[in-house]
mmCIF file of N, CA and C in Angstrom:
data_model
loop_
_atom_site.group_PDB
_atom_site.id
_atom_site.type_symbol
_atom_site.label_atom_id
_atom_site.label_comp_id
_atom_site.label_asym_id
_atom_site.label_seq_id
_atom_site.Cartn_x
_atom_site.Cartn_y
_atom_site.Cartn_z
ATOM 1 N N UNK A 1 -3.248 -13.211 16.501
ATOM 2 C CA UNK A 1 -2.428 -12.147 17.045
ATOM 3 C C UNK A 1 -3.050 -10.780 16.764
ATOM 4 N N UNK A 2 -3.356 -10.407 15.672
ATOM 5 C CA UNK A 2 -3.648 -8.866 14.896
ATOM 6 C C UNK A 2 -5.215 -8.672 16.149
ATOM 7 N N UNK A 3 -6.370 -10.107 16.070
ATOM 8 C CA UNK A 3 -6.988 -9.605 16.968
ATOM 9 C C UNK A 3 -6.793 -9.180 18.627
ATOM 10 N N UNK A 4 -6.054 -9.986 19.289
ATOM 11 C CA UNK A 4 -5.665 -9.096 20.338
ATOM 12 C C UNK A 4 -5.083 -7.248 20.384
ATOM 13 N N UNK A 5 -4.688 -6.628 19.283
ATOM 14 C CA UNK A 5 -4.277 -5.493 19.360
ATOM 15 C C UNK A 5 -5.835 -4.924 19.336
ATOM 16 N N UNK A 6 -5.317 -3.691 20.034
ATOM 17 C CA UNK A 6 -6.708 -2.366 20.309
ATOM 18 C C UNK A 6 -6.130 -1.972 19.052
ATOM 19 N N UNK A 7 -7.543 -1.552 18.342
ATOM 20 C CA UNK A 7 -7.577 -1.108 17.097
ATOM 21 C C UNK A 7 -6.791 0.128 16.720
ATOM 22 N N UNK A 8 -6.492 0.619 16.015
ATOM 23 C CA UNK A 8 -5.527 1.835 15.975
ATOM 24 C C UNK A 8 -6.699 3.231 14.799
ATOM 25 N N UNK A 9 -6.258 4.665 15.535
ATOM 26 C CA UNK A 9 -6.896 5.409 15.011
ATOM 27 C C UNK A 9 -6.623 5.829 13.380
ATOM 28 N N UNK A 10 -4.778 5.707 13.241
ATOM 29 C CA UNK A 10 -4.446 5.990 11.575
ATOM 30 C C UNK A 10 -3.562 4.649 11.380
ATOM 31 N N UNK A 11 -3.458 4.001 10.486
ATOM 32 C CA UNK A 11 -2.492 3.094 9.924
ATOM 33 C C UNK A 11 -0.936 4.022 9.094
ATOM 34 N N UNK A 12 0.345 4.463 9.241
ATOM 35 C CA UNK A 12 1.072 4.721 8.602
ATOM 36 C C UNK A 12 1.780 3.842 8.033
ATOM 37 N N UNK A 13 1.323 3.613 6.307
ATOM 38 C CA UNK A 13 2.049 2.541 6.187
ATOM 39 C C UNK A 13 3.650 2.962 5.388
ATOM 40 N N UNK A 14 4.472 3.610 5.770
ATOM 41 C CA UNK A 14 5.787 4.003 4.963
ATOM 42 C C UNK A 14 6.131 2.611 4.034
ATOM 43 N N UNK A 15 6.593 3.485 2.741
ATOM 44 C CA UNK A 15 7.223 2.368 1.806
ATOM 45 C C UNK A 15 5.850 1.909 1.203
ATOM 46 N N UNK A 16 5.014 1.967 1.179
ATOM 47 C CA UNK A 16 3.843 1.456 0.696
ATOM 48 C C UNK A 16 4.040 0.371 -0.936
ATOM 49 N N UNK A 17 4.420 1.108 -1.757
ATOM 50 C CA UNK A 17 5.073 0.862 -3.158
ATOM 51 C C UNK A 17 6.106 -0.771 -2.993
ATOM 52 N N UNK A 18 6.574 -0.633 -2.027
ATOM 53 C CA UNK A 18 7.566 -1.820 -1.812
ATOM 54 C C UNK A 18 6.913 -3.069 -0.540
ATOM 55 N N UNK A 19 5.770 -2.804 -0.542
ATOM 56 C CA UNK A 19 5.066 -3.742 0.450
ATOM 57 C C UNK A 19 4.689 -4.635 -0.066
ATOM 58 N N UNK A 20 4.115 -5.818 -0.245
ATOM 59 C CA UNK A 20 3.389 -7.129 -0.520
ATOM 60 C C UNK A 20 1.919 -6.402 0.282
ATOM 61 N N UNK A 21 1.006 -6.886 -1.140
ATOM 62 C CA UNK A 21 -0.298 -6.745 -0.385
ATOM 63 C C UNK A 21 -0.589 -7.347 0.774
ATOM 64 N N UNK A 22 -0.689 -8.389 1.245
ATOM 65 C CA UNK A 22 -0.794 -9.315 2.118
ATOM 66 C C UNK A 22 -0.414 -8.311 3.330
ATOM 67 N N UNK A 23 1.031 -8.005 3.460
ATOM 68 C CA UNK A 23 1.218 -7.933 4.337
ATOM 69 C C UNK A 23 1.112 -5.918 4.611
ATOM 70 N N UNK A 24 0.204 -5.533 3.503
ATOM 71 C CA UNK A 24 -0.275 -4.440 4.313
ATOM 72 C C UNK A 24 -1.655 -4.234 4.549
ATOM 73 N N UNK A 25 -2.405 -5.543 3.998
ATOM 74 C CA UNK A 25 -3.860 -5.677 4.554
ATOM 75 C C UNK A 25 -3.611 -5.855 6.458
ATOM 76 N N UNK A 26 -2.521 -6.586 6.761
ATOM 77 C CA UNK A 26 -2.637 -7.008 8.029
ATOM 78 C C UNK A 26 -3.029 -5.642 9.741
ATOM 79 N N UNK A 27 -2.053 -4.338 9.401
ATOM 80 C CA UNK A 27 -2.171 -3.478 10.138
ATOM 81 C C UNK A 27 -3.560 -2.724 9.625
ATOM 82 N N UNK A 28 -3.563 -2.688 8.302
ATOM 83 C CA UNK A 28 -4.675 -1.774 7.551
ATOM 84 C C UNK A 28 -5.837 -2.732 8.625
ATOM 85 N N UNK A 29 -5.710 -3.675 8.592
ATOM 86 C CA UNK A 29 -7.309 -4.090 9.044
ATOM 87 C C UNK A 29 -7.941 -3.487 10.830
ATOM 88 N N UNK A 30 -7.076 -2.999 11.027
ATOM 89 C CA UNK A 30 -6.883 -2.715 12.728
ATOM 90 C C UNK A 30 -7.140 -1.227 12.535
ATOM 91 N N UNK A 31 -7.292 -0.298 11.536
ATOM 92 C CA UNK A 31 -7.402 1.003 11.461
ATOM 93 C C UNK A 31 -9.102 1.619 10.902
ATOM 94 N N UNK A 32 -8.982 2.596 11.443
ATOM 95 C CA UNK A 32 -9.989 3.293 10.719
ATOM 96 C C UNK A 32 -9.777 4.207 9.428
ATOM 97 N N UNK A 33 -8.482 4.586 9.428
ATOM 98 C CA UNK A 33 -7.746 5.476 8.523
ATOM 99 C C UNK A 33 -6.418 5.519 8.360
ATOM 100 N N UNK A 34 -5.953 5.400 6.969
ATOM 101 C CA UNK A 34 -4.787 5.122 6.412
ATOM 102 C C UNK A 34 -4.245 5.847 5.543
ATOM 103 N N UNK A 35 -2.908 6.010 5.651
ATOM 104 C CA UNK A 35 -1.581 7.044 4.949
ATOM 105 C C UNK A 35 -0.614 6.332 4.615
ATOM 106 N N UNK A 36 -1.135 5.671 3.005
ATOM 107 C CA UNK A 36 0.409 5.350 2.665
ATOM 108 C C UNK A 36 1.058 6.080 1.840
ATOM 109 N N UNK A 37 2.219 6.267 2.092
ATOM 110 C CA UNK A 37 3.309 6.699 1.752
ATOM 111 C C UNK A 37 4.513 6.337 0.881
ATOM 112 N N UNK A 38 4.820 6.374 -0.149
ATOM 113 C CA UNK A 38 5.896 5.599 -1.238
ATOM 114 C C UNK A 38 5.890 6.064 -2.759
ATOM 115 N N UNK A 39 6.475 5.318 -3.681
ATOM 116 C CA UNK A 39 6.602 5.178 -5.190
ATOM 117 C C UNK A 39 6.495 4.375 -5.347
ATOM 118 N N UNK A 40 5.376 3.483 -5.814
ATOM 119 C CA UNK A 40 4.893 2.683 -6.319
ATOM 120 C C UNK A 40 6.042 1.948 -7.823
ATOM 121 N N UNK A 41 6.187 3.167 -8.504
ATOM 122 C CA UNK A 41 6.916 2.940 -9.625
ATOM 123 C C UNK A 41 8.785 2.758 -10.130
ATOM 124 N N UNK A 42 9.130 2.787 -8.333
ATOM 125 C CA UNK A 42 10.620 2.527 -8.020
ATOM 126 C C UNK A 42 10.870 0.752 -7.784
ATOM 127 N N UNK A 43 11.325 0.500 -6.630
ATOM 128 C CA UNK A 43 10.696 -0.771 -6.345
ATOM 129 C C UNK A 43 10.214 -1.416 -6.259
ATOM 130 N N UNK A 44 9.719 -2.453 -6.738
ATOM 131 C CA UNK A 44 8.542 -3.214 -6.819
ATOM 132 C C UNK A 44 9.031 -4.448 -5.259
ATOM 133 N N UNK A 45 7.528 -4.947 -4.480
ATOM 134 C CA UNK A 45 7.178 -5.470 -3.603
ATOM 135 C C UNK A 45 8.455 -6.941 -3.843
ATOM 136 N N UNK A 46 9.052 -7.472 -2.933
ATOM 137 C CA UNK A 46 10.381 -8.528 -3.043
ATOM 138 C C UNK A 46 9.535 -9.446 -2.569
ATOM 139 N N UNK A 47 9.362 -10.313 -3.790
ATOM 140 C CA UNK A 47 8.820 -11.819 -4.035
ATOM 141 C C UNK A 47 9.710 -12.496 -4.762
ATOM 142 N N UNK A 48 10.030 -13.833 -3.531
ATOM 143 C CA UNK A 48 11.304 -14.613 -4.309
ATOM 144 C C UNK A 48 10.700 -15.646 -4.982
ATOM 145 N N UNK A 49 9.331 -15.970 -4.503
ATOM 146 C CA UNK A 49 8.514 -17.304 -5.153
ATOM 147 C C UNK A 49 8.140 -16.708 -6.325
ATOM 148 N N UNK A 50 8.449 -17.860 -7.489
ATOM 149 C CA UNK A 50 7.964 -17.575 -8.879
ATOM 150 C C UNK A 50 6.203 -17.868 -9.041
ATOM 151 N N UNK A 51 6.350 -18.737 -8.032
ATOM 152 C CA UNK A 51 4.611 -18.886 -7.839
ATOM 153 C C UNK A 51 3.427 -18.276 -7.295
ATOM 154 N N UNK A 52 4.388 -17.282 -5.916
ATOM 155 C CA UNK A 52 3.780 -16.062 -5.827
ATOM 156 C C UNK A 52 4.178 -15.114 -6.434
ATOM 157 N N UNK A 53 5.041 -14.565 -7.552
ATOM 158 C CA UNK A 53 4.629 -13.794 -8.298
ATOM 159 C C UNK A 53 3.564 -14.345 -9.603
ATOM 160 N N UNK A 54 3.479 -15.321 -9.964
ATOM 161 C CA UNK A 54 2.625 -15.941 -10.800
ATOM 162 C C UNK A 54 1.126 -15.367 -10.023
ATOM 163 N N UNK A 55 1.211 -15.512 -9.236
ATOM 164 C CA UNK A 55 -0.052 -15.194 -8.152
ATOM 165 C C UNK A 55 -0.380 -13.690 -7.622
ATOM 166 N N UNK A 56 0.557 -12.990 -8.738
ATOM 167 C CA UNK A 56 -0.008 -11.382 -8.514
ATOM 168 C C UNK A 56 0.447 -10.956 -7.152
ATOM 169 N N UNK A 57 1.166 -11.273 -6.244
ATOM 170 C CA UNK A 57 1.861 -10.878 -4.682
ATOM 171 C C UNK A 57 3.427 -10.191 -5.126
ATOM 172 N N UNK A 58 3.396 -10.046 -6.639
ATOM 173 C CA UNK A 58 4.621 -9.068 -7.010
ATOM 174 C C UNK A 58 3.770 -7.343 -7.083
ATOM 175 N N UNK A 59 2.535 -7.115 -7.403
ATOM 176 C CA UNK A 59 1.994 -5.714 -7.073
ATOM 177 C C UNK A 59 1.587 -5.054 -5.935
ATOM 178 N N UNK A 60 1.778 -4.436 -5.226
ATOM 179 C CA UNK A 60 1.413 -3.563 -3.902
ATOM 180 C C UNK A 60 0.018 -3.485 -3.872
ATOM 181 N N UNK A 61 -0.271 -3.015 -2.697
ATOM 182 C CA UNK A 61 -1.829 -2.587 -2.517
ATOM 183 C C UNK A 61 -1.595 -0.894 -3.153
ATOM 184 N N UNK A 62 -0.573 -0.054 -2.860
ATOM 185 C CA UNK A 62 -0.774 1.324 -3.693
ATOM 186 C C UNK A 62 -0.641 1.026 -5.285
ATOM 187 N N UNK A 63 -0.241 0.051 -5.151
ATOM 188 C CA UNK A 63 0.235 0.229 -7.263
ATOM 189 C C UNK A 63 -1.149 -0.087 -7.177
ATOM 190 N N UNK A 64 -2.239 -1.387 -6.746
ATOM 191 C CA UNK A 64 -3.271 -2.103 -6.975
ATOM 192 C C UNK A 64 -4.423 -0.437 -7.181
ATOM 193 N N UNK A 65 -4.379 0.109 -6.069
ATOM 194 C CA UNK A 65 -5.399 1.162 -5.997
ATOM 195 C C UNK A 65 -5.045 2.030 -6.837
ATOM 196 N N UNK A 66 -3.607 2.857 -7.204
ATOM 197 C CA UNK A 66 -3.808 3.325 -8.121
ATOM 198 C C UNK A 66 -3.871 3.513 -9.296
ATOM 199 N N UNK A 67 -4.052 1.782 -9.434
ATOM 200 C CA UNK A 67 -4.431 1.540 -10.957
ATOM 201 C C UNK A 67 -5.577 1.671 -11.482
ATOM 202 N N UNK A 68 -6.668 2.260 -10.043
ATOM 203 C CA UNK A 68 -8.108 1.811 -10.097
ATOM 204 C C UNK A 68 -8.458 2.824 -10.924
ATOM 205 N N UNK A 69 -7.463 4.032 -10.938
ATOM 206 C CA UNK A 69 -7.874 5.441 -11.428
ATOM 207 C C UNK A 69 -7.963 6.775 -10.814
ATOM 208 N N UNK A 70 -8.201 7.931 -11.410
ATOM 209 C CA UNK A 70 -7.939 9.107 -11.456
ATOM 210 C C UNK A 70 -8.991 9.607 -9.678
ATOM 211 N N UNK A 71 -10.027 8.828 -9.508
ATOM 212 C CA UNK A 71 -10.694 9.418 -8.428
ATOM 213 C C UNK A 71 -9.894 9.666 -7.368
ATOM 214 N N UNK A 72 -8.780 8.915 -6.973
ATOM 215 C CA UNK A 72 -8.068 8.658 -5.938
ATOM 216 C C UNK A 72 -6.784 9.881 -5.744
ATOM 217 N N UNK A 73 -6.864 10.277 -7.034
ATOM 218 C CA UNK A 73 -5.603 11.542 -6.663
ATOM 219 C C UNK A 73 -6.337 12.215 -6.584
ATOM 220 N N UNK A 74 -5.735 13.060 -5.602
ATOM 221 C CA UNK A 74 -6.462 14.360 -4.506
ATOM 222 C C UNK A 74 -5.856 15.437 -4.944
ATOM 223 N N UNK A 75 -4.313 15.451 -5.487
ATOM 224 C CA UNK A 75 -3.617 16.308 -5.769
ATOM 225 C C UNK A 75 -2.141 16.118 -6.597
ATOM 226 N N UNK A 76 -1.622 16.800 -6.681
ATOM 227 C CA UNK A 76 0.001 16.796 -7.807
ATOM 228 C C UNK A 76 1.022 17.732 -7.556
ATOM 229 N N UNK A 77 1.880 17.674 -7.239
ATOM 230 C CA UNK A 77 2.907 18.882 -6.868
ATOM 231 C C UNK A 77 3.334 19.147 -8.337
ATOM 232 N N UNK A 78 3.355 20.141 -8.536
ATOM 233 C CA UNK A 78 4.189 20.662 -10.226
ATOM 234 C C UNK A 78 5.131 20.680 -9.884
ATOM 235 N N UNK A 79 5.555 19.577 -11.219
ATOM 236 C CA UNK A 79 7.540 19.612 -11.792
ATOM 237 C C UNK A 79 7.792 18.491 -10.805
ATOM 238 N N UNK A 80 6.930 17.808 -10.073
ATOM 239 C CA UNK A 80 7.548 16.503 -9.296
ATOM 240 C C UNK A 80 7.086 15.367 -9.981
ATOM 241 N N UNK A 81 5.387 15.381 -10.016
ATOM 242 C CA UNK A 81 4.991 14.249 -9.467
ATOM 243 C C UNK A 81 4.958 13.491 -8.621
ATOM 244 N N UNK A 82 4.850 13.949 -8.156
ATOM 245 C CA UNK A 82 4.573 13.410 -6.247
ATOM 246 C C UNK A 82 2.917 13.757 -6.226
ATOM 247 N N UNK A 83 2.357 12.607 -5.857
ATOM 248 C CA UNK A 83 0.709 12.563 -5.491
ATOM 249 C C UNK A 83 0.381 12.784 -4.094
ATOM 250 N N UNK A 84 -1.008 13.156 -4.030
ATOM 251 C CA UNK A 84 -1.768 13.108 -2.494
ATOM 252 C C UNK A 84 -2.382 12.462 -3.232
ATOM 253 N N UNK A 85 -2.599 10.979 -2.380
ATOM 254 C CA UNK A 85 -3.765 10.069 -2.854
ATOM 255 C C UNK A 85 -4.699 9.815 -1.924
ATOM 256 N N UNK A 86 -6.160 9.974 -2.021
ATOM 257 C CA UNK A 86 -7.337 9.019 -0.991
ATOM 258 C C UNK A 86 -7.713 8.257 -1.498
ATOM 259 N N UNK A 87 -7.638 7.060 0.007
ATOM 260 C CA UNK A 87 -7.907 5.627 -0.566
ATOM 261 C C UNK A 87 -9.193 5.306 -0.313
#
């Protein structure tokens, strides 16, 4: 299916923080450039299998990246915390 779609110029992925990796590799792969958007540190991704959370599909792709580190924040609003992140 994902290959029949014409590729897309930005991916918006809203909610990012509350996504299952899996299922935000799927649009991400059709883009050239991507904006996700969320709190990683509110909701965590809804996995009812104990075996896929055993299997790490309880962390997001934004929690995943920005665990990678500091390169990825671009910026910080003072007195929020709210990030600009590049992925």
């Amino acid at each position: 299916l994902l290959t029949r779609l014409d590729p897309f110029d930005v991916v918006f992925l809203d909610e990012a923080g509350q996504a299952t990796e899996p299922s935000s590799w799927m649009p991400l792969l059709r883009g050239s450039r991507a904006v996700l958007s969320g709190d990683f540190c509110q909701l965590p991704p809804l996995v009812r299998s104990n075996e896929a959370w055993e299997g790490q599909l309880g962390v997001s792709l934004m929690e995943r990246a920005m665990s990678l580190g500091d390169p990825f924040v671009a910026d910080v609003v003072p007195d929020t915390g709210i990030q600009t992140v590049f992925l």
